[in-house]
mmCIF file of C-alpha atoms in Angstrom:
data_model
loop_
_atom_site.group_PDB
_atom_site.id
_atom_site.type_symbol
_atom_site.label_atom_id
_atom_site.label_comp_id
_atom_site.label_asym_id
_atom_site.label_seq_id
_atom_site.Cartn_x
_atom_site.Cartn_y
_atom_site.Cartn_z
ATOM 1 C CA MET A 1 -174.797 75.207 -308.200
ATOM 2 C CA LEU A 2 -175.258 72.767 -305.250
ATOM 3 C CA ARG A 3 -174.475 69.333 -304.260
ATOM 4 C CA GLN A 4 -178.081 67.541 -304.342
ATOM 5 C CA ASN A 5 -179.006 65.005 -301.560
ATOM 6 C CA GLU A 6 -182.647 64.316 -302.228
ATOM 7 C CA PRO A 7 -182.892 61.517 -304.087
ATOM 8 C CA GLY A 8 -184.265 62.184 -307.966
ATOM 9 C CA VAL A 9 -183.122 65.716 -307.340
ATOM 10 C CA LEU A 10 -180.842 65.912 -310.853
ATOM 11 C CA SER A 11 -177.352 68.580 -311.781
ATOM 12 C CA GLY A 12 -178.071 71.322 -311.947
ATOM 13 C CA SER A 13 -180.025 72.218 -309.169
ATOM 14 C CA GLU A 14 -180.282 75.172 -306.462
ATOM 15 C CA TYR A 15 -181.734 75.317 -302.990
ATOM 16 C CA PHE A 16 -181.452 78.860 -301.547
ATOM 17 C CA PHE A 17 -181.807 79.325 -297.617
ATOM 18 C CA ASN A 18 -183.302 82.608 -295.405
ATOM 19 C CA THR A 19 -183.212 83.566 -292.423
ATOM 20 C CA VAL A 20 -186.287 86.047 -290.798
ATOM 21 C CA THR A 21 -186.372 87.294 -287.785
ATOM 22 C CA ALA A 22 -189.509 87.268 -286.841
ATOM 23 C CA GLN A 23 -189.923 91.148 -285.986
ATOM 24 C CA LYS A 24 -190.301 90.956 -289.882
ATOM 25 C CA LEU A 25 -192.278 88.249 -290.228
ATOM 26 C CA ASN A 26 -195.219 89.936 -288.956
ATOM 27 C CA LEU A 27 -194.374 92.743 -291.084
ATOM 28 C CA PHE A 28 -193.548 90.915 -295.211
ATOM 29 C CA TYR A 29 -193.727 87.632 -296.532
ATOM 30 C CA SER A 30 -190.627 86.016 -296.325
ATOM 31 C CA VAL A 31 -189.126 83.377 -297.714
ATOM 32 C CA SER A 32 -187.776 80.369 -295.643
ATOM 33 C CA LEU A 33 -186.146 78.007 -298.387
ATOM 34 C CA CYS A 34 -186.620 78.203 -302.053
ATOM 35 C CA GLY A 35 -184.882 75.977 -304.958
ATOM 36 C CA HIS A 36 -185.325 76.211 -308.550
ATOM 37 C CA TYR A 37 -185.108 72.212 -309.311
ATOM 38 C CA TYR A 38 -184.809 69.629 -312.413
ATOM 39 C CA CYS A 39 -185.925 65.873 -310.718
ATOM 40 C CA ASP A 40 -186.823 62.890 -312.010
ATOM 41 C CA ASP A 41 -188.964 59.702 -311.457
ATOM 42 C CA GLN A 42 -187.003 59.192 -307.350
ATOM 43 C CA TYR A 43 -187.545 62.321 -306.224
ATOM 44 C CA CYS A 44 -190.659 62.049 -303.838
ATOM 45 C CA ILE A 45 -191.193 64.436 -300.694
ATOM 46 C CA ASP A 46 -193.685 62.605 -298.126
ATOM 47 C CA ARG A 47 -194.140 65.211 -295.864
ATOM 48 C CA GLU A 48 -196.248 65.283 -292.726
ATOM 49 C CA TYR A 49 -195.398 68.767 -291.760
ATOM 50 C CA TRP A 50 -193.858 71.563 -292.808
ATOM 51 C CA ASP A 51 -194.498 75.105 -290.512
ATOM 52 C CA ALA A 52 -194.858 77.198 -293.669
ATOM 53 C CA LEU A 53 -196.916 77.396 -297.462
ATOM 54 C CA LEU A 54 -195.452 76.688 -300.069
ATOM 55 C CA VAL A 55 -195.252 77.524 -303.944
ATOM 56 C CA ILE A 56 -195.270 75.331 -306.723
ATOM 57 C CA LEU A 57 -193.999 76.460 -310.826
ATOM 58 C CA VAL A 58 -194.211 73.598 -312.952
ATOM 59 C CA GLU A 59 -192.223 74.426 -315.617
ATOM 60 C CA LYS A 60 -191.690 71.220 -317.658
ATOM 61 C CA GLY A 61 -193.000 67.679 -317.461
ATOM 62 C CA SER A 62 -195.759 67.478 -313.774
ATOM 63 C CA ILE A 63 -195.489 67.424 -310.741
ATOM 64 C CA HIS A 64 -198.617 64.885 -309.184
ATOM 65 C CA LEU A 65 -199.799 65.562 -305.855
ATOM 66 C CA ARG A 66 -201.151 64.093 -302.927
ATOM 67 C CA TYR A 67 -203.424 66.523 -300.606
ATOM 68 C CA ARG A 68 -206.533 66.552 -298.313
ATOM 69 C CA ASP A 69 -207.367 63.324 -299.168
ATOM 70 C CA LYS A 70 -207.509 65.318 -303.165
ATOM 71 C CA ASP A 71 -204.788 64.825 -305.900
ATOM 72 C CA TYR A 72 -203.621 66.917 -308.567
ATOM 73 C CA VAL A 73 -201.695 67.245 -311.447
ATOM 74 C CA ALA A 74 -199.845 70.472 -313.059
ATOM 75 C CA SER A 75 -198.266 70.057 -315.294
ATOM 76 C CA ALA A 76 -195.988 72.990 -317.377
ATOM 77 C CA GLY A 77 -197.110 76.869 -316.869
ATOM 78 C CA ASP A 78 -199.436 75.391 -314.068
ATOM 79 C CA ILE A 79 -198.903 76.775 -310.392
ATOM 80 C CA LEU A 80 -199.282 75.048 -306.762
ATOM 81 C CA LEU A 81 -200.359 76.316 -303.612
ATOM 82 C CA PHE A 82 -200.246 75.274 -300.866
ATOM 83 C CA ASP A 83 -200.360 74.396 -296.424
ATOM 84 C CA CYS A 84 -197.354 72.245 -295.887
ATOM 85 C CA ALA A 85 -199.599 72.176 -292.362
ATOM 86 C CA VAL A 86 -201.085 69.161 -293.413
ATOM 87 C CA PRO A 87 -200.139 66.182 -294.401
ATOM 88 C CA HIS A 88 -199.129 65.682 -298.689
ATOM 89 C CA ARG A 89 -197.033 63.414 -300.805
ATOM 90 C CA TYR A 90 -196.106 65.606 -304.540
ATOM 91 C CA THR A 91 -193.185 63.013 -306.708
ATOM 92 C CA ALA A 92 -191.827 64.007 -310.774
ATOM 93 C CA ASP A 93 -193.155 62.329 -313.381
ATOM 94 C CA PRO A 94 -191.754 60.825 -315.356
ATOM 95 C CA TYR A 95 -189.143 63.999 -315.011
ATOM 96 C CA ALA A 96 -190.123 67.615 -313.206
ATOM 97 C CA GLU A 97 -188.302 71.074 -313.979
ATOM 98 C CA PHE A 98 -190.032 73.939 -311.071
ATOM 99 C CA TYR A 99 -189.420 76.794 -309.115
ATOM 100 C CA TRP A 100 -190.260 76.124 -305.533
ATOM 101 C CA VAL A 101 -190.662 78.727 -302.395
ATOM 102 C CA HIS A 102 -191.893 78.237 -299.205
ATOM 103 C CA PHE A 103 -192.973 81.414 -297.133
ATOM 104 C CA SER A 104 -194.798 82.737 -294.002
ATOM 105 C CA GLY A 105 -195.217 85.645 -292.527
ATOM 106 C CA ALA A 106 -198.308 88.512 -292.929
ATOM 107 C CA ASN A 107 -201.217 86.899 -293.959
ATOM 108 C CA SER A 108 -199.880 84.983 -296.338
ATOM 109 C CA LEU A 109 -202.035 81.793 -294.421
ATOM 110 C CA GLU A 110 -205.591 84.333 -294.996
ATOM 111 C CA MET A 111 -203.959 85.502 -298.587
ATOM 112 C CA TYR A 112 -203.688 81.471 -299.623
ATOM 113 C CA HIS A 113 -207.937 80.868 -298.014
ATOM 114 C CA PHE A 114 -209.380 83.336 -299.409
ATOM 115 C CA LEU A 115 -207.435 82.570 -302.823
ATOM 116 C CA THR A 116 -208.427 79.001 -302.487
ATOM 117 C CA ARG A 117 -211.853 79.369 -301.453
ATOM 118 C CA GLU A 118 -211.587 81.480 -305.216
ATOM 119 C CA ASN A 119 -210.385 79.037 -307.697
ATOM 120 C CA GLY A 120 -211.879 76.682 -305.701
ATOM 121 C CA SER A 121 -208.679 74.380 -306.115
ATOM 122 C CA ILE A 122 -204.899 74.766 -304.655
ATOM 123 C CA LEU A 123 -204.288 74.331 -308.296
ATOM 124 C CA TYR A 124 -203.674 77.117 -311.644
ATOM 125 C CA HIS A 125 -204.320 75.772 -314.530
ATOM 126 C CA ALA A 126 -202.307 78.231 -317.317
ATOM 127 C CA PRO A 127 -201.929 80.358 -318.916
ATOM 128 C CA HIS A 128 -203.804 82.455 -316.351
ATOM 129 C CA THR A 129 -200.219 82.088 -314.114
ATOM 130 C CA GLN A 130 -198.379 83.842 -316.300
ATOM 131 C CA LYS A 131 -198.218 87.176 -314.600
ATOM 132 C CA ALA A 132 -197.782 85.359 -311.586
ATOM 133 C CA ALA A 133 -195.040 82.976 -313.387
ATOM 134 C CA ILE A 134 -192.545 85.640 -313.585
ATOM 135 C CA GLN A 135 -192.210 87.140 -310.337
ATOM 136 C CA LEU A 136 -191.866 83.587 -308.725
ATOM 137 C CA ARG A 137 -188.887 83.305 -311.397
ATOM 138 C CA ASN A 138 -187.350 86.592 -310.451
ATOM 139 C CA LEU A 139 -187.542 85.477 -306.169
ATOM 140 C CA VAL A 140 -185.864 83.203 -307.129
ATOM 141 C CA ARG A 141 -183.129 84.182 -309.970
ATOM 142 C CA GLN A 142 -181.766 86.906 -307.063
ATOM 143 C CA PHE A 143 -181.307 83.965 -304.039
ATOM 144 C CA SER A 144 -179.576 82.469 -307.933
ATOM 145 C CA THR A 145 -177.422 85.050 -308.166
ATOM 146 C CA ASN A 146 -176.600 86.544 -304.840
ATOM 147 C CA GLN A 147 -178.806 89.726 -304.952
ATOM 148 C CA LEU A 148 -178.618 92.108 -302.151
ATOM 149 C CA ILE A 149 -181.997 92.544 -302.136
ATOM 150 C CA GLN A 150 -184.016 93.926 -299.229
ATOM 151 C CA ASP A 151 -187.012 91.269 -297.834
ATOM 152 C CA SER A 152 -189.472 94.234 -298.460
ATOM 153 C CA GLU A 153 -188.706 92.932 -301.691
ATOM 154 C CA HIS A 154 -189.403 89.412 -302.031
ATOM 155 C CA SER A 155 -192.714 89.628 -299.757
ATOM 156 C CA ARG A 156 -193.172 92.341 -303.268
ATOM 157 C CA LEU A 157 -192.396 89.715 -305.621
ATOM 158 C CA LEU A 158 -194.553 87.008 -303.304
ATOM 159 C CA TYR A 159 -197.395 89.721 -302.926
ATOM 160 C CA ASN A 160 -197.363 90.213 -306.349
ATOM 161 C CA THR A 161 -197.992 87.545 -307.178
ATOM 162 C CA MET A 162 -200.612 86.382 -304.231
ATOM 163 C CA CYS A 163 -202.518 88.932 -306.266
ATOM 164 C CA TYR A 164 -201.604 87.948 -309.910
ATOM 165 C CA LEU A 165 -203.342 84.539 -308.753
ATOM 166 C CA MET A 166 -206.544 86.214 -307.695
ATOM 167 C CA GLU A 167 -207.026 87.914 -310.660
ATOM 168 C CA ASN A 168 -206.631 84.254 -312.816
ATOM 169 C CA SER A 169 -205.091 87.232 -315.327
ATOM 170 C CA GLY A 170 -204.076 86.470 -319.276
ATOM 171 C CA PRO A 171 -205.136 87.853 -321.748
ATOM 172 C CA GLU A 172 -208.033 85.670 -322.059
ATOM 173 C CA THR A 173 -209.268 86.534 -318.898
ATOM 174 C CA ALA A 174 -210.821 89.902 -320.080
ATOM 175 C CA LEU A 175 -214.517 90.243 -320.314
ATOM 176 C CA PRO A 176 -216.054 90.193 -323.723
ATOM 177 C CA GLU A 177 -217.598 93.794 -324.343
ATOM 178 C CA ASN A 178 -220.914 92.158 -325.124
ATOM 179 C CA SER A 179 -220.427 89.559 -322.122
ATOM 180 C CA PRO A 180 -223.055 89.512 -319.188
ATOM 181 C CA THR A 181 -221.120 90.469 -316.313
ATOM 182 C CA GLN A 182 -220.175 93.574 -318.937
ATOM 183 C CA GLN A 183 -223.584 94.522 -319.698
ATOM 184 C CA ALA A 184 -225.091 94.326 -315.996
ATOM 185 C CA VAL A 185 -221.758 96.334 -314.835
ATOM 186 C CA LYS A 186 -222.029 99.343 -317.543
ATOM 187 C CA TYR A 187 -225.841 99.050 -315.666
ATOM 188 C CA ILE A 188 -224.895 99.618 -312.099
ATOM 189 C CA GLN A 189 -222.907 102.579 -313.079
ATOM 190 C CA SER A 190 -225.278 104.413 -315.086
ATOM 191 C CA HIS A 191 -228.772 103.582 -312.698
ATOM 192 C CA LEU A 192 -227.493 103.516 -309.587
ATOM 193 C CA GLY A 193 -230.141 106.086 -308.073
ATOM 194 C CA GLU A 194 -232.615 104.000 -309.937
ATOM 195 C CA ASP A 195 -233.919 100.004 -308.621
ATOM 196 C CA LEU A 196 -231.145 97.876 -308.884
ATOM 197 C CA SER A 197 -233.041 94.505 -307.440
ATOM 198 C CA LEU A 198 -231.639 91.476 -308.236
ATOM 199 C CA LYS A 199 -234.791 90.840 -309.949
ATOM 200 C CA ARG A 200 -233.838 94.017 -312.380
ATOM 201 C CA LEU A 201 -231.024 93.165 -313.141
ATOM 202 C CA SER A 202 -231.577 89.927 -313.854
ATOM 203 C CA ALA A 203 -233.607 90.799 -316.752
ATOM 204 C CA GLU A 204 -231.627 93.812 -318.370
ATOM 205 C CA VAL A 205 -228.725 91.509 -318.763
ATOM 206 C CA HIS A 206 -231.810 88.198 -319.585
ATOM 207 C CA LEU A 207 -230.398 85.868 -316.118
ATOM 208 C CA SER A 208 -231.921 84.106 -313.906
ATOM 209 C CA PRO A 209 -231.335 85.556 -310.993
ATOM 210 C CA SER A 210 -228.570 82.479 -309.656
ATOM 211 C CA HIS A 211 -227.027 82.632 -313.023
ATOM 212 C CA LEU A 212 -226.900 85.463 -312.676
ATOM 213 C CA ILE A 213 -224.731 86.052 -308.514
ATOM 214 C CA ARG A 214 -223.003 82.707 -310.026
ATOM 215 C CA VAL A 215 -220.998 84.781 -313.248
ATOM 216 C CA PHE A 216 -220.725 87.493 -311.264
ATOM 217 C CA ARG A 217 -218.948 86.390 -308.707
ATOM 218 C CA SER A 218 -216.547 84.271 -311.060
ATOM 219 C CA ASN A 219 -216.175 87.391 -313.516
ATOM 220 C CA LEU A 220 -215.461 90.497 -309.937
ATOM 221 C CA HIS A 221 -215.754 87.949 -306.740
ATOM 222 C CA TYR A 222 -218.174 89.892 -305.529
ATOM 223 C CA SER A 223 -221.706 89.329 -305.578
ATOM 224 C CA PRO A 224 -224.322 91.855 -307.733
ATOM 225 C CA HIS A 225 -225.089 93.503 -303.985
ATOM 226 C CA GLU A 226 -222.017 93.505 -303.230
ATOM 227 C CA TYR A 227 -220.654 95.142 -305.876
ATOM 228 C CA ILE A 228 -224.064 98.635 -305.661
ATOM 229 C CA VAL A 229 -223.472 99.030 -302.936
ATOM 230 C CA ARG A 230 -219.266 99.632 -303.127
ATOM 231 C CA MET A 231 -220.066 101.426 -306.539
ATOM 232 C CA ARG A 232 -223.317 103.514 -304.406
ATOM 233 C CA LEU A 233 -220.543 104.249 -302.198
ATOM 234 C CA ASP A 234 -217.832 105.295 -304.451
ATOM 235 C CA ARG A 235 -220.393 107.438 -305.779
ATOM 236 C CA ALA A 236 -221.329 108.783 -302.305
ATOM 237 C CA LYS A 237 -217.471 110.158 -301.669
ATOM 238 C CA TYR A 238 -217.633 111.784 -304.975
ATOM 239 C CA LEU A 239 -219.844 114.356 -304.468
ATOM 240 C CA LEU A 240 -220.094 114.803 -300.553
ATOM 241 C CA LYS A 241 -216.188 115.914 -301.185
ATOM 242 C CA SER A 242 -216.961 117.455 -304.792
ATOM 243 C CA THR A 243 -220.440 119.459 -304.175
ATOM 244 C CA ASP A 244 -222.164 121.313 -301.268
ATOM 245 C CA MET A 245 -225.384 118.952 -302.461
ATOM 246 C CA PRO A 246 -227.010 118.694 -299.130
ATOM 247 C CA ILE A 247 -226.594 114.315 -297.738
ATOM 248 C CA LYS A 248 -230.759 113.515 -298.117
ATOM 249 C CA ALA A 249 -230.450 114.809 -302.032
ATOM 250 C CA ILE A 250 -227.011 112.621 -302.427
ATOM 251 C CA ALA A 251 -228.578 109.540 -300.356
ATOM 252 C CA ALA A 252 -231.163 109.720 -303.053
ATOM 253 C CA GLU A 253 -228.553 110.309 -305.696
ATOM 254 C CA VAL A 254 -227.305 107.026 -304.835
ATOM 255 C CA GLY A 255 -230.226 104.698 -304.294
ATOM 256 C CA TYR A 256 -231.229 105.345 -301.057
ATOM 257 C CA GLY A 257 -234.523 106.237 -299.861
ATOM 258 C CA THR A 258 -233.689 107.410 -296.923
ATOM 259 C CA GLU A 259 -231.287 109.544 -295.350
ATOM 260 C CA SER A 260 -231.065 108.079 -292.157
ATOM 261 C CA SER A 261 -230.731 104.228 -294.764
ATOM 262 C CA PHE A 262 -227.887 105.314 -296.397
ATOM 263 C CA THR A 263 -225.522 107.234 -293.480
ATOM 264 C CA GLY A 264 -226.335 103.984 -291.260
ATOM 265 C CA ALA A 265 -224.711 102.126 -294.439
ATOM 266 C CA PHE A 266 -222.720 104.982 -295.730
ATOM 267 C CA THR A 267 -220.854 105.004 -291.694
ATOM 268 C CA GLU A 268 -220.981 100.862 -291.191
ATOM 269 C CA LYS A 269 -217.969 100.618 -294.304
ATOM 270 C CA ILE A 270 -216.544 103.477 -294.647
ATOM 271 C CA GLY A 271 -216.510 104.205 -290.082
ATOM 272 C CA VAL A 272 -217.129 107.295 -290.455
ATOM 273 C CA SER A 273 -220.308 109.590 -291.246
ATOM 274 C CA PRO A 274 -221.176 111.209 -294.547
ATOM 275 C CA ARG A 275 -221.102 114.413 -292.606
ATOM 276 C CA LYS A 276 -217.855 114.029 -291.235
ATOM 277 C CA PHE A 277 -216.060 112.322 -294.668
ATOM 278 C CA ARG A 278 -216.855 115.687 -295.432
ATOM 279 C CA GLU A 279 -214.868 117.219 -293.465
ATOM 280 C CA LEU A 280 -211.980 114.992 -294.173
ATOM 281 C CA PRO A 281 -208.655 116.413 -295.694
ATOM 282 C CA LEU A 282 -208.150 114.542 -299.394
ATOM 283 C CA GLY A 283 -204.477 114.328 -298.761
#
C-alpha cells in the first residue's frame, strides 16, 4: 500500500510506475503507469495533456468524464478508453473503485482510433466488457504482487483487452441462429458462385439494402460486400491448394465472371497472383 498525495484518493489505493525502453515501445504495448484506486468525491483529474492512452475499468460507483466537449458516465463494469493527449477531466461521484492503466507503444493509437470508430464511443458498457475486465485486473495485480513479468506479457494482456473490446464480447452478443446477419452469412457461404448482389442478399433476409449494411457492420465489422470478397478468396485459396482445377474454373466456382477479374482481385487482396499462391508452400 502506498501513501497517497492526491486529494480524494483513499487508503488502500495503489499505483505503480514502469519504465520501458524505446526499442520495446516499438515492439509492444507498454504500461507506463497503472493503479487500483478507491476515491471519494474530492478526487478530480483535470489535465491538458499526457502522452499516453488511458483505460479505466470501474468496479464500484461511477466515473464522470468530460472529453471532447462530451460528458460520459462510466458505472460498475464499464470501461473508458481515451487519448490523454486531448484535454480531459474526470471525477469520482460520489465514490468509485477502479483500475486504470496508462499505456502506449506499437500500434496502440491506431487500435484506439479503430475501436472508437467501431464502438461509436470511448465508453464500453457492461456486461460486454467482462473478458476485457479480467485482462486489466490481471495486469494491475501483476504489479501489485511484484511478479517478475516480461514486458511482452504486459503487452499481451493489453492487446487481449483491446481485442475483447473489439469483439464487444459477452454471452449476450452471440448472434441468434435466425438473425438476419446469421441468415445472410449462411446464404453467402452456400452460394459463393452465384449472384450475391446487395439487392439479392437483402431480398433473401427480408431487409432493405441500407438496413442490411447497418446490421452487418454492427455484428461483423464488415460490409456485406467486404465479407463476400473475403469468403470468396478464402474458398479460392483452398481450391488452389487442394485441387488441380484450372484457375478459370476456380474463378467461376467462387463467383467471378472472368479469370482476369478473379486474378486482379486475388492479387490485390492477397499480394500474389493465384498461380504464384498455388506454388507457395503451406508450412
